[in-house]
mmCIF file of C-alpha atoms in Angstrom:
data_model
loop_
_atom_site.group_PDB
_atom_site.id
_atom_site.type_symbol
_atom_site.label_atom_id
_atom_site.label_comp_id
_atom_site.label_asym_id
_atom_site.label_seq_id
_atom_site.Cartn_x
_atom_site.Cartn_y
_atom_site.Cartn_z
ATOM 1 C CA UNK A 1 154.346 124.268 47.676
ATOM 2 C CA UNK A 2 155.605 120.846 48.567
ATOM 3 C CA UNK A 3 154.486 117.582 47.007
ATOM 4 C CA UNK A 4 155.464 113.944 46.839
ATOM 5 C CA UNK A 5 154.979 111.417 44.037
ATOM 6 C CA UNK A 6 155.396 107.722 44.628
ATOM 7 C CA UNK A 7 155.858 105.754 41.444
ATOM 8 C CA UNK A 8 153.853 102.555 41.522
ATOM 9 C CA UNK A 9 150.921 101.903 43.798
ATOM 10 C CA UNK A 10 151.905 98.223 44.026
ATOM 11 C CA UNK A 11 155.310 96.539 43.921
ATOM 12 C CA UNK A 12 155.808 92.786 44.065
ATOM 13 C CA UNK A 13 159.157 91.111 44.767
ATOM 14 C CA UNK A 14 160.316 87.625 45.636
ATOM 15 C CA UNK A 15 161.698 86.873 49.058
ATOM 16 C CA UNK A 16 165.425 87.613 49.019
ATOM 17 C CA UNK A 17 165.197 90.020 46.073
ATOM 18 C CA UNK A 18 166.054 93.700 46.055
ATOM 19 C CA UNK A 19 163.331 96.085 47.172
ATOM 20 C CA UNK A 20 163.173 99.460 45.395
ATOM 21 C CA UNK A 21 160.356 101.895 46.120
ATOM 22 C CA UNK A 22 160.503 105.177 44.225
ATOM 23 C CA UNK A 23 159.735 108.635 45.514
ATOM 24 C CA UNK A 24 160.150 112.036 43.902
ATOM 25 C CA UNK A 25 159.503 115.263 45.718
ATOM 26 C CA UNK A 26 158.944 118.905 44.982
ATOM 27 C CA UNK A 27 159.928 121.578 47.444
ATOM 28 C CA UNK A 28 160.863 125.230 47.218
ATOM 29 C CA UNK A 29 162.984 124.998 50.346
ATOM 30 C CA UNK A 30 165.460 122.385 51.549
ATOM 31 C CA UNK A 31 163.155 119.608 52.587
ATOM 32 C CA UNK A 32 162.973 117.064 55.302
ATOM 33 C CA UNK A 33 162.133 113.707 53.730
ATOM 34 C CA UNK A 34 160.726 110.601 55.355
ATOM 35 C CA UNK A 35 159.714 107.050 54.699
ATOM 36 C CA UNK A 36 156.999 105.549 56.876
ATOM 37 C CA UNK A 37 155.649 101.988 56.913
ATOM 38 C CA UNK A 38 152.085 100.970 57.718
ATOM 39 C CA UNK A 39 151.126 97.423 58.637
ATOM 40 C CA UNK A 40 147.460 96.365 58.471
ATOM 41 C CA UNK A 41 145.257 97.953 61.123
ATOM 42 C CA UNK A 42 148.133 99.986 62.508
ATOM 43 C CA UNK A 43 149.356 103.536 62.345
ATOM 44 C CA UNK A 44 152.361 104.726 60.398
ATOM 45 C CA UNK A 45 155.817 103.982 61.783
ATOM 46 C CA UNK A 46 158.903 105.993 60.872
ATOM 47 C CA UNK A 47 161.452 103.984 58.867
ATOM 48 C CA UNK A 48 164.011 106.703 58.235
ATOM 49 C CA UNK A 49 164.396 110.418 57.625
ATOM 50 C CA UNK A 50 166.648 112.860 55.789
ATOM 51 C CA UNK A 51 167.299 116.184 57.483
ATOM 52 C CA UNK A 52 170.148 117.675 55.399
ATOM 53 C CA UNK A 53 172.962 115.655 56.930
ATOM 54 C CA UNK A 54 174.286 112.554 55.134
ATOM 55 C CA UNK A 55 172.584 111.924 51.799
ATOM 56 C CA UNK A 56 172.510 108.160 52.386
ATOM 57 C CA UNK A 57 170.205 107.464 55.272
ATOM 58 C CA UNK A 58 169.939 104.148 57.052
ATOM 59 C CA UNK A 59 166.750 103.158 58.816
ATOM 60 C CA UNK A 60 165.229 100.304 60.686
ATOM 61 C CA UNK A 61 164.751 96.764 59.388
ATOM 62 C CA UNK A 62 167.637 97.048 56.909
ATOM 63 C CA UNK A 63 166.096 99.805 54.794
ATOM 64 C CA UNK A 64 168.003 102.771 53.452
ATOM 65 C CA UNK A 65 167.316 105.718 51.185
ATOM 66 C CA UNK A 66 169.454 108.123 49.221
ATOM 67 C CA UNK A 67 168.682 111.805 48.821
ATOM 68 C CA UNK A 68 169.523 112.989 45.291
ATOM 69 C CA UNK A 69 168.933 116.694 44.933
ATOM 70 C CA UNK A 70 169.673 116.736 41.196
ATOM 71 C CA UNK A 71 166.973 114.143 40.595
ATOM 72 C CA UNK A 72 164.654 115.363 43.392
ATOM 73 C CA UNK A 73 164.424 111.748 44.466
ATOM 74 C CA UNK A 74 164.454 109.839 47.728
ATOM 75 C CA UNK A 75 164.106 106.174 46.748
ATOM 76 C CA UNK A 76 163.859 103.467 49.410
ATOM 77 C CA UNK A 77 165.867 100.260 49.067
ATOM 78 C CA UNK A 78 166.526 97.025 50.906
ATOM 79 C CA UNK A 79 168.999 94.464 49.534
ATOM 80 C CA UNK A 80 166.991 91.379 50.446
ATOM 81 C CA UNK A 81 163.230 91.296 50.966
ATOM 82 C CA UNK A 82 161.697 89.370 53.816
ATOM 83 C CA UNK A 83 158.114 88.211 54.100
ATOM 84 C CA UNK A 84 157.669 90.524 57.074
ATOM 85 C CA UNK A 85 158.396 93.536 54.834
ATOM 86 C CA UNK A 86 154.983 93.193 53.196
ATOM 87 C CA UNK A 87 153.203 96.434 54.085
ATOM 88 C CA UNK A 88 152.345 99.847 52.689
ATOM 89 C CA UNK A 89 155.126 102.395 52.459
ATOM 90 C CA UNK A 90 154.666 106.152 52.426
ATOM 91 C CA UNK A 91 157.155 108.776 51.333
ATOM 92 C CA UNK A 92 156.659 112.192 52.914
ATOM 93 C CA UNK A 93 158.095 115.700 52.690
ATOM 94 C CA UNK A 94 158.051 118.362 55.347
ATOM 95 C CA UNK A 95 159.189 121.920 55.842
ATOM 96 C CA UNK A 96 161.985 122.473 58.324
ATOM 97 C CA UNK A 97 159.420 123.169 61.025
ATOM 98 C CA UNK A 98 158.190 119.645 60.638
ATOM 99 C CA UNK A 99 154.581 120.568 61.058
ATOM 100 C CA UNK A 100 152.976 120.340 57.646
ATOM 101 C CA UNK A 101 154.096 116.943 56.421
ATOM 102 C CA UNK A 102 152.759 115.957 53.003
ATOM 103 C CA UNK A 103 152.402 112.226 52.394
ATOM 104 C CA UNK A 104 152.546 110.403 49.101
ATOM 105 C CA UNK A 105 149.762 108.086 48.000
ATOM 106 C CA UNK A 106 151.636 105.036 49.259
ATOM 107 C CA UNK A 107 153.132 101.932 47.661
ATOM 108 C CA UNK A 108 151.949 98.521 48.736
ATOM 109 C CA UNK A 109 154.789 96.011 48.811
ATOM 110 C CA UNK A 110 154.013 92.350 48.242
ATOM 111 C CA UNK A 111 156.656 89.724 49.005
ATOM 112 C CA UNK A 112 156.318 86.325 47.326
ATOM 113 C CA UNK A 113 157.736 83.160 48.856
ATOM 114 C CA UNK B 1 156.885 103.818 76.878
ATOM 115 C CA UNK B 2 153.267 104.110 75.888
ATOM 116 C CA UNK B 3 152.678 105.317 72.366
ATOM 117 C CA UNK B 4 149.882 107.503 71.073
ATOM 118 C CA UNK B 5 146.601 106.081 72.304
ATOM 119 C CA UNK B 6 143.398 106.507 70.330
ATOM 120 C CA UNK B 7 139.895 105.502 71.235
ATOM 121 C CA UNK B 8 137.685 103.972 70.152
ATOM 122 C CA UNK B 9 139.457 101.692 67.665
ATOM 123 C CA UNK B 10 136.248 101.152 65.746
ATOM 124 C CA UNK B 11 133.068 103.205 65.597
ATOM 125 C CA UNK B 12 129.939 102.420 63.653
ATOM 126 C CA UNK B 13 127.072 104.864 63.839
ATOM 127 C CA UNK B 14 124.176 106.187 61.821
ATOM 128 C CA UNK B 15 124.334 109.374 59.845
ATOM 129 C CA UNK B 16 123.298 112.432 61.752
ATOM 130 C CA UNK B 17 124.798 111.219 64.997
ATOM 131 C CA UNK B 18 127.601 112.996 66.811
ATOM 132 C CA UNK B 19 130.962 111.237 66.758
ATOM 133 C CA UNK B 20 133.823 111.952 69.143
ATOM 134 C CA UNK B 21 137.284 110.548 68.592
ATOM 135 C CA UNK B 22 139.863 110.726 71.351
ATOM 136 C CA UNK B 23 143.631 110.892 71.462
ATOM 137 C CA UNK B 24 146.260 110.775 74.170
ATOM 138 C CA UNK B 25 149.651 111.896 72.822
ATOM 139 C CA UNK B 26 153.006 110.653 74.033
ATOM 140 C CA UNK B 27 153.929 112.303 77.300
ATOM 141 C CA UNK B 28 156.234 115.258 76.721
ATOM 142 C CA UNK B 29 155.280 115.759 73.090
ATOM 143 C CA UNK B 30 154.093 119.290 72.398
ATOM 144 C CA UNK B 31 152.619 118.905 68.915
ATOM 145 C CA UNK B 32 149.539 116.930 67.991
ATOM 146 C CA UNK B 33 148.126 116.177 64.569
ATOM 147 C CA UNK B 34 144.852 114.740 63.311
ATOM 148 C CA UNK B 35 144.903 112.931 59.948
ATOM 149 C CA UNK B 36 142.220 111.228 57.891
ATOM 150 C CA UNK B 37 143.029 108.292 55.604
ATOM 151 C CA UNK B 38 140.810 107.157 52.751
ATOM 152 C CA UNK B 39 141.436 105.113 49.640
ATOM 153 C CA UNK B 40 140.510 108.004 47.392
ATOM 154 C CA UNK B 41 142.383 110.853 49.081
ATOM 155 C CA UNK B 42 145.160 109.103 50.995
ATOM 156 C CA UNK B 43 146.438 110.732 54.178
ATOM 157 C CA UNK B 44 145.143 114.239 54.754
ATOM 158 C CA UNK B 45 146.180 116.551 57.566
ATOM 159 C CA UNK B 46 143.054 117.929 59.191
ATOM 160 C CA UNK B 47 144.449 120.087 61.984
ATOM 161 C CA UNK B 48 147.481 120.404 64.197
ATOM 162 C CA UNK B 49 148.158 121.857 67.620
ATOM 163 C CA UNK B 50 151.338 123.167 69.157
ATOM 164 C CA UNK B 51 151.439 123.559 72.937
ATOM 165 C CA UNK B 52 147.668 122.892 73.002
ATOM 166 C CA UNK B 53 146.934 125.774 70.616
ATOM 167 C CA UNK B 54 145.403 125.077 67.177
ATOM 168 C CA UNK B 55 147.896 126.309 64.609
ATOM 169 C CA UNK B 56 146.410 125.300 61.289
ATOM 170 C CA UNK B 57 142.933 123.930 60.728
ATOM 171 C CA UNK B 58 142.830 124.551 56.993
ATOM 172 C CA UNK B 59 142.453 120.820 56.377
ATOM 173 C CA UNK B 60 139.231 120.513 58.319
ATOM 174 C CA UNK B 61 136.738 119.693 55.589
ATOM 175 C CA UNK B 62 133.627 121.414 56.927
ATOM 176 C CA UNK B 63 132.196 123.200 59.913
ATOM 177 C CA UNK B 64 130.789 119.853 61.007
ATOM 178 C CA UNK B 65 134.323 118.981 62.104
ATOM 179 C CA UNK B 66 135.854 120.455 65.235
ATOM 180 C CA UNK B 67 138.907 119.635 67.344
ATOM 181 C CA UNK B 68 140.006 120.600 70.808
ATOM 182 C CA UNK B 69 143.035 120.097 72.972
ATOM 183 C CA UNK B 70 142.095 121.124 76.509
ATOM 184 C CA UNK B 71 145.417 119.998 77.954
ATOM 185 C CA UNK B 72 148.730 118.484 76.935
ATOM 186 C CA UNK B 73 147.549 114.918 77.362
ATOM 187 C CA UNK B 74 144.194 114.879 75.577
ATOM 188 C CA UNK B 75 142.598 115.878 72.304
ATOM 189 C CA UNK B 76 139.255 115.242 70.660
ATOM 190 C CA UNK B 77 138.004 115.349 67.100
ATOM 191 C CA UNK B 78 134.261 115.753 66.824
ATOM 192 C CA UNK B 79 131.952 115.358 63.851
ATOM 193 C CA UNK B 80 128.428 116.694 64.220
ATOM 194 C CA UNK B 81 126.304 115.752 62.357
ATOM 195 C CA UNK B 82 128.097 112.814 60.778
ATOM 196 C CA UNK B 83 127.602 111.798 57.138
ATOM 197 C CA UNK B 84 128.460 108.581 55.244
ATOM 198 C CA UNK B 85 131.279 110.367 53.381
ATOM 199 C CA UNK B 86 133.030 110.887 56.713
ATOM 200 C CA UNK B 87 133.754 107.166 56.835
ATOM 201 C CA UNK B 88 137.528 106.776 57.029
ATOM 202 C CA UNK B 89 140.363 105.894 59.342
ATOM 203 C CA UNK B 90 141.299 108.823 61.557
ATOM 204 C CA UNK B 91 144.817 108.966 62.941
ATOM 205 C CA UNK B 92 146.260 111.030 65.712
ATOM 206 C CA UNK B 93 150.016 111.666 65.786
ATOM 207 C CA UNK B 94 152.291 113.529 68.140
ATOM 208 C CA UNK B 95 155.809 114.889 67.993
ATOM 209 C CA UNK B 96 157.944 116.637 70.542
ATOM 210 C CA UNK B 97 161.040 118.506 71.477
ATOM 211 C CA UNK B 98 162.557 121.464 69.738
ATOM 212 C CA UNK B 99 163.169 120.600 66.119
ATOM 213 C CA UNK B 100 161.605 117.184 66.467
ATOM 214 C CA UNK B 101 159.963 116.309 63.179
ATOM 215 C CA UNK B 102 159.320 112.625 63.706
ATOM 216 C CA UNK B 103 155.630 111.893 64.020
ATOM 217 C CA UNK B 104 154.441 109.044 66.201
ATOM 218 C CA UNK B 105 151.100 107.705 65.080
ATOM 219 C CA UNK B 106 148.358 105.982 67.005
ATOM 220 C CA UNK B 107 146.688 102.893 65.581
ATOM 221 C CA UNK B 108 143.745 104.923 64.333
ATOM 222 C CA UNK B 109 139.981 104.902 64.674
ATOM 223 C CA UNK B 110 138.082 103.193 61.881
ATOM 224 C CA UNK B 111 134.863 105.157 61.495
ATOM 225 C CA UNK B 112 131.870 103.877 59.561
ATOM 226 C CA UNK B 113 128.837 106.097 59.110
ATOM 227 C CA UNK B 114 125.792 104.185 57.892
#
């Protein structure tokens, strides 16, 4: 069975500071891994995905994530936070068919001026 | 390109009433998913279709919930009778193409059952 654990339901950073959102996964097969972002009153939007190619994945809005099999982690980072990054972020794992995607509980990112 | 379109955006109704949520997937996408989001349970997959055929409905909470996809451009999620605990945001998502795993979400329907 697949599962995802996001460490920290809330993360607060200052504008310009490093953003680090943590995600650990469990999967019995090589997984597909995703980060999605959700702005208020909107649906989820794909930030980036890992599909067994390069372990360092670059996404939209300056975000990137690194797949570390030994640590079963897929943490999301951005070197410099912007006010517009304030949103909820979801890590997700999927089988290679891509149908049954399991989402983490989400991490709400606050960005302070 | 138009994204996934859901209607209505908001629905408030009294318990016992029938509720119908609608979804138009992105043209050309052959998979459609219905999710429910609540504070307590997060995002839950209710059911998904591939080429208009229901593949897995194990996430549908009760027989009061039903979903249909009569054609490639339309799906409904129905709750009958509705109960207050059904209050949530319901999302529709679609994905397409062989091997395509990216899900495109609609903006959701916020459902309140009084």
